[in-house]
Amino acid sequence: MNVILETQRLYLREFINSDGFHFYELNNDPEVIKYTGNKAFQSLDEATNFIENYSDYSQNGFGRWAVCLRETDEFLGWCGLKKEKDEVDLGFRFYKKHWNKGFATEAAKACVNYGFLKLKLPEIIGRVYVKNTASIRVLQKCNLKFKKWFEYDKKPAVLYTIKNDRN
Ligand SMILES: CC(C)(COP(=O)(O)OP(=O)(O)OC[C@H]1O[C@@H](n2cnc3c(N)ncnc32)[C@H](O)[C@@H]1OP(=O)(O)O)[C@@H](O)C(=O)NCCC(=O)NCCS
């Protein structure tokens, strides 16, 4: 198990093939994917295949990570950084039963710190549908600031950003 980060209640580790189950379950909840632009996986096999082919760690040296509870090792969701052309995006997704316990904020703050201190990234951005209030709140609590409006899939969205002033 490749643990990347630890926080007070959580650890973030690289995905393992059995996480395919959680990817399937997460995306199978219409409320979880409502503002993500993603669809449900068609089968557990498809989700497992996605994890097996996940190449961000080897290609970029970082990626999205599984977020687990230190106390029980329970998989709560995922959070992390994604390289998109010349930008790095902060993203997160948790099982609904774990919403509003501060887990996304705790994990995302750790990812921003890691991105700036360890990876020396110049900037981290977040893209969110305007209706995704909880997600915008998480970005704000991680000190990302509103930059601009845009449209994604014909729906209003916002871009948040934070620059690295720590190196
Ligand atoms: C977005 C998401 C990751 C947040 O996870 P979380 O662990 O519940 O987040 P936190 O508990 O750290 O913080 C949530 C904040 O949003 C607020 N919030 C939650 N629902 C809200 C709502 N409907 N309206 C306004 N604020 C809301 C909470 O009060 C909290 O803010 P506060 O600490 O200032 O009170 C979670 O809702 C999720 O997985 N959503 C589905 C996937 C998704 O949309 N991902 C983002 C795509 S860009």
CSV table of C-alpha atoms and ligand atoms in Angstrom, one decimal:
chain,number,residue,atom,x,y,z
A,1,MET,CA,0.0,0.0,0.0
A,2,ASN,CA,1.4,3.3,-1.1
A,3,VAL,CA,0.4,6.0,1.5
A,4,ILE,CA,1.0,9.5,0.2
A,5,LEU,CA,-0.4,11.7,2.9
A,6,GLU,CA,-1.7,11.6,6.4
A,7,THR,CA,-3.9,14.0,8.3
A,8,GLN,CA,-5.5,14.0,11.7
A,9,ARG,CA,-8.3,11.5,10.8
A,10,LEU,CA,-7.3,10.3,7.3
A,11,TYR,CA,-4.7,8.8,5.1
A,12,LEU,CA,-4.5,9.1,1.3
A,13,ARG,CA,-3.1,6.2,-0.6
A,14,GLU,CA,-2.7,5.3,-4.2
A,15,PHE,CA,-5.5,3.3,-5.7
A,16,ILE,CA,-5.5,-0.5,-5.7
A,17,ASN,CA,-7.4,-2.7,-8.0
A,18,SER,CA,-10.1,-3.6,-5.4
A,19,ASP,CA,-11.0,0.1,-5.3
A,20,GLY,CA,-12.9,-0.6,-8.5
A,21,PHE,CA,-15.8,-1.6,-6.3
A,22,HIS,CA,-15.8,1.8,-4.6
A,23,PHE,CA,-15.6,3.6,-7.9
A,24,TYR,CA,-18.5,1.6,-9.2
A,25,GLU,CA,-20.6,2.3,-6.0
A,26,LEU,CA,-19.7,6.0,-5.9
A,27,ASN,CA,-20.7,6.7,-9.5
A,28,ASN,CA,-23.8,4.5,-9.1
A,29,ASP,CA,-25.3,7.1,-6.7
A,30,PRO,CA,-27.1,9.8,-8.9
A,31,GLU,CA,-26.7,12.3,-6.1
A,32,VAL,CA,-22.9,11.8,-6.0
A,33,ILE,CA,-22.4,12.3,-9.7
A,34,LYS,CA,-25.1,14.9,-10.1
A,35,TYR,CA,-22.6,17.8,-10.5
A,36,THR,CA,-19.5,16.0,-11.8
A,37,GLY,CA,-20.2,15.5,-15.5
A,38,ASN,CA,-19.5,11.8,-15.0
A,39,LYS,CA,-21.8,8.8,-15.7
A,40,ALA,CA,-22.3,5.6,-13.7
A,41,PHE,CA,-20.0,2.7,-14.7
A,42,GLN,CA,-21.9,0.1,-16.7
A,43,SER,CA,-20.5,-2.7,-14.5
A,44,LEU,CA,-18.0,-3.5,-11.8
A,45,ASP,CA,-15.7,-4.8,-14.4
A,46,GLU,CA,-15.7,-1.4,-16.2
A,47,ALA,CA,-14.8,0.4,-12.9
A,48,THR,CA,-12.1,-2.1,-12.1
A,49,ASN,CA,-10.7,-1.7,-15.6
A,50,PHE,CA,-10.6,2.0,-15.1
A,51,ILE,CA,-8.4,1.6,-11.9
A,52,GLU,CA,-6.2,-1.0,-13.5
A,53,ASN,CA,-5.5,1.4,-16.3
A,54,TYR,CA,-5.1,4.5,-14.2
A,55,SER,CA,-1.8,5.9,-15.3
A,56,ASP,CA,-1.5,9.3,-13.5
A,57,TYR,CA,1.0,8.1,-10.9
A,58,SER,CA,3.4,6.8,-13.4
A,59,GLN,CA,2.9,9.5,-16.0
A,60,ASN,CA,2.7,12.6,-13.7
A,61,GLY,CA,4.1,11.5,-10.3
A,62,PHE,CA,0.7,12.3,-8.7
A,63,GLY,CA,-3.0,11.8,-9.1
A,64,ARG,CA,-6.3,11.3,-7.3
A,65,TRP,CA,-5.9,9.2,-4.2
A,66,ALA,CA,-8.1,7.0,-2.1
A,67,VAL,CA,-9.1,8.7,1.2
A,68,CYS,CA,-9.4,6.3,4.1
A,69,LEU,CA,-10.2,6.6,7.8
A,70,ARG,CA,-7.1,6.0,9.9
A,71,GLU,CA,-9.0,4.4,12.7
A,72,THR,CA,-10.8,1.7,10.6
A,73,ASP,CA,-9.1,1.8,7.1
A,74,GLU,CA,-12.6,2.4,5.7
A,75,PHE,CA,-12.6,3.8,2.1
A,76,LEU,CA,-14.5,7.1,2.4
A,77,GLY,CA,-14.0,8.5,-1.1
A,78,TRP,CA,-11.2,10.0,-3.2
A,79,CYS,CA,-9.4,13.3,-3.4
A,80,GLY,CA,-6.4,14.6,-5.2
A,81,LEU,CA,-4.7,16.3,-8.1
A,82,LYS,CA,-5.1,15.8,-11.8
A,83,LYS,CA,-2.8,17.1,-14.5
A,84,GLU,CA,-4.8,18.5,-17.3
A,85,LYS,CA,-2.6,20.0,-20.1
A,86,ASP,CA,-0.7,22.8,-18.3
A,87,GLU,CA,-3.1,22.9,-15.3
A,88,VAL,CA,-3.4,20.9,-12.2
A,89,ASP,CA,-7.0,20.3,-10.9
A,90,LEU,CA,-8.1,19.6,-7.3
A,91,GLY,CA,-11.0,17.2,-7.1
A,92,PHE,CA,-12.9,15.1,-4.6
A,93,ARG,CA,-15.7,12.7,-4.3
A,94,PHE,CA,-17.1,10.9,-1.2
A,95,TYR,CA,-19.8,8.5,-0.3
A,96,LYS,CA,-22.9,10.4,0.7
A,97,LYS,CA,-23.0,8.9,4.1
A,98,HIS,CA,-19.8,10.7,4.8
A,99,TRP,CA,-20.7,14.1,3.6
A,100,ASN,CA,-20.6,17.2,5.9
A,101,LYS,CA,-18.1,15.7,8.3
A,102,GLY,CA,-15.2,17.9,7.0
A,103,PHE,CA,-13.5,15.0,5.3
A,104,ALA,CA,-13.3,16.6,1.9
A,105,THR,CA,-11.8,19.8,3.3
A,106,GLU,CA,-9.3,17.9,5.5
A,107,ALA,CA,-8.1,15.8,2.5
A,108,ALA,CA,-8.2,18.6,0.0
A,109,LYS,CA,-6.1,20.9,2.2
A,110,ALA,CA,-3.5,18.2,2.6
A,111,CYS,CA,-3.4,17.8,-1.2
A,112,VAL,CA,-2.9,21.5,-1.8
A,113,ASN,CA,0.0,21.5,0.7
A,114,TYR,CA,1.5,18.5,-0.9
A,115,GLY,CA,1.1,20.0,-4.4
A,116,PHE,CA,2.9,23.2,-3.3
A,117,LEU,CA,5.5,22.0,-0.8
A,118,LYS,CA,6.4,18.6,-2.3
A,119,LEU,CA,5.5,18.8,-6.0
A,120,LYS,CA,6.3,22.6,-6.2
A,121,LEU,CA,3.4,23.2,-8.5
A,122,PRO,CA,3.0,26.8,-9.4
A,123,GLU,CA,-0.8,26.8,-9.2
A,124,ILE,CA,-3.8,24.6,-8.4
A,125,ILE,CA,-7.3,25.1,-9.8
A,126,GLY,CA,-10.8,23.8,-9.2
A,127,ARG,CA,-13.7,23.7,-11.6
A,128,VAL,CA,-17.2,23.4,-10.2
A,129,TYR,CA,-20.7,23.7,-11.4
A,130,VAL,CA,-22.3,26.8,-9.8
A,131,LYS,CA,-25.0,24.6,-8.2
A,132,ASN,CA,-22.4,22.5,-6.4
A,133,THR,CA,-22.4,24.7,-3.3
A,134,ALA,CA,-20.7,22.1,-1.1
A,135,SER,CA,-17.8,21.7,-3.5
A,136,ILE,CA,-17.4,25.5,-3.9
A,137,ARG,CA,-17.3,25.7,-0.1
A,138,VAL,CA,-14.5,23.1,0.1
A,139,LEU,CA,-12.5,25.0,-2.5
A,140,GLN,CA,-13.0,28.2,-0.5
A,141,LYS,CA,-11.9,26.5,2.8
A,142,CYS,CA,-8.8,25.4,1.0
A,143,ASN,CA,-8.1,29.1,0.2
A,144,LEU,CA,-8.8,28.9,-3.6
A,145,LYS,CA,-10.3,32.1,-4.9
A,146,PHE,CA,-12.9,32.7,-7.5
A,147,LYS,CA,-11.3,33.6,-10.9
A,148,LYS,CA,-14.0,33.4,-13.6
A,149,TRP,CA,-17.3,32.0,-14.8
A,150,PHE,CA,-17.5,29.6,-17.7
A,151,GLU,CA,-19.9,27.1,-19.2
A,152,TYR,CA,-19.4,23.4,-19.1
A,153,ASP,CA,-21.9,21.2,-20.9
A,154,LYS,CA,-24.1,24.3,-21.3
A,155,LYS,CA,-24.3,24.7,-17.5
A,156,PRO,CA,-22.8,27.6,-15.5
A,157,ALA,CA,-19.6,26.8,-13.8
A,158,VAL,CA,-16.8,28.6,-11.9
A,159,LEU,CA,-13.1,28.4,-11.9
A,160,TYR,CA,-11.3,28.7,-8.5
A,161,THR,CA,-7.5,29.0,-8.2
A,162,ILE,CA,-4.6,29.3,-5.7
A,163,LYS,CA,-1.1,30.2,-6.6
A,164,ASN,CA,2.0,28.8,-4.8
A,165,ASP,CA,3.6,31.4,-2.7
A,166,ARG,CA,5.4,28.9,-0.5
A,167,ASN,CA,8.6,28.2,-2.4
B,1,LIG,C1,-18.4,18.0,-2.6
B,1,LIG,C2,-18.1,17.0,-1.5
B,1,LIG,C3,-16.8,16.2,-1.8
B,1,LIG,C4,-17.9,17.7,-0.1
B,1,LIG,O1,-17.5,16.7,0.8
B,1,LIG,P1,-17.7,16.9,2.3
B,1,LIG,O2,-16.8,15.9,3.0
B,1,LIG,O3,-19.1,16.8,2.7
B,1,LIG,O4,-17.2,18.4,2.5
B,1,LIG,P2,-16.8,19.1,3.9
B,1,LIG,O5,-17.6,18.5,5.0
B,1,LIG,O6,-15.4,19.2,4.1
B,1,LIG,O7,-17.4,20.6,3.6
B,1,LIG,C5,-18.7,20.8,3.1
B,1,LIG,C6,-19.1,22.2,3.2
B,1,LIG,O8,-20.1,22.5,2.3
B,1,LIG,C7,-21.2,22.9,3.1
B,1,LIG,N1,-22.4,22.5,2.4
B,1,LIG,C8,-22.8,21.2,2.2
B,1,LIG,N2,-24.0,21.1,1.6
B,1,LIG,C9,-24.3,22.4,1.3
B,1,LIG,C10,-25.4,23.0,0.7
B,1,LIG,N3,-26.4,22.3,0.1
B,1,LIG,N4,-25.5,24.4,0.6
B,1,LIG,C11,-24.5,25.1,1.2
B,1,LIG,N5,-23.4,24.6,1.8
B,1,LIG,C12,-23.3,23.3,1.9
B,1,LIG,C13,-21.0,22.4,4.5
B,1,LIG,O9,-21.8,23.1,5.5
B,1,LIG,C14,-19.5,22.6,4.6
B,1,LIG,O10,-19.2,23.9,4.8
B,1,LIG,P3,-18.9,24.5,6.3
B,1,LIG,O11,-17.7,23.7,6.9
B,1,LIG,O12,-18.5,25.9,6.0
B,1,LIG,O13,-20.1,24.3,7.1
B,1,LIG,C15,-19.2,15.9,-1.4
B,1,LIG,O14,-20.4,16.6,-1.2
B,1,LIG,C16,-19.3,15.0,-2.6
B,1,LIG,O15,-18.7,14.0,-2.7
B,1,LIG,N6,-20.1,15.5,-3.6
B,1,LIG,C17,-20.3,14.6,-4.8
B,1,LIG,C18,-19.1,14.7,-5.7
B,1,LIG,C19,-18.8,16.1,-6.2
B,1,LIG,O16,-19.7,16.9,-6.5
B,1,LIG,N7,-17.5,16.4,-6.2
B,1,LIG,C20,-17.0,17.7,-6.6
B,1,LIG,C21,-17.1,17.8,-8.1
B,1,LIG,S1,-16.4,19.4,-8.6
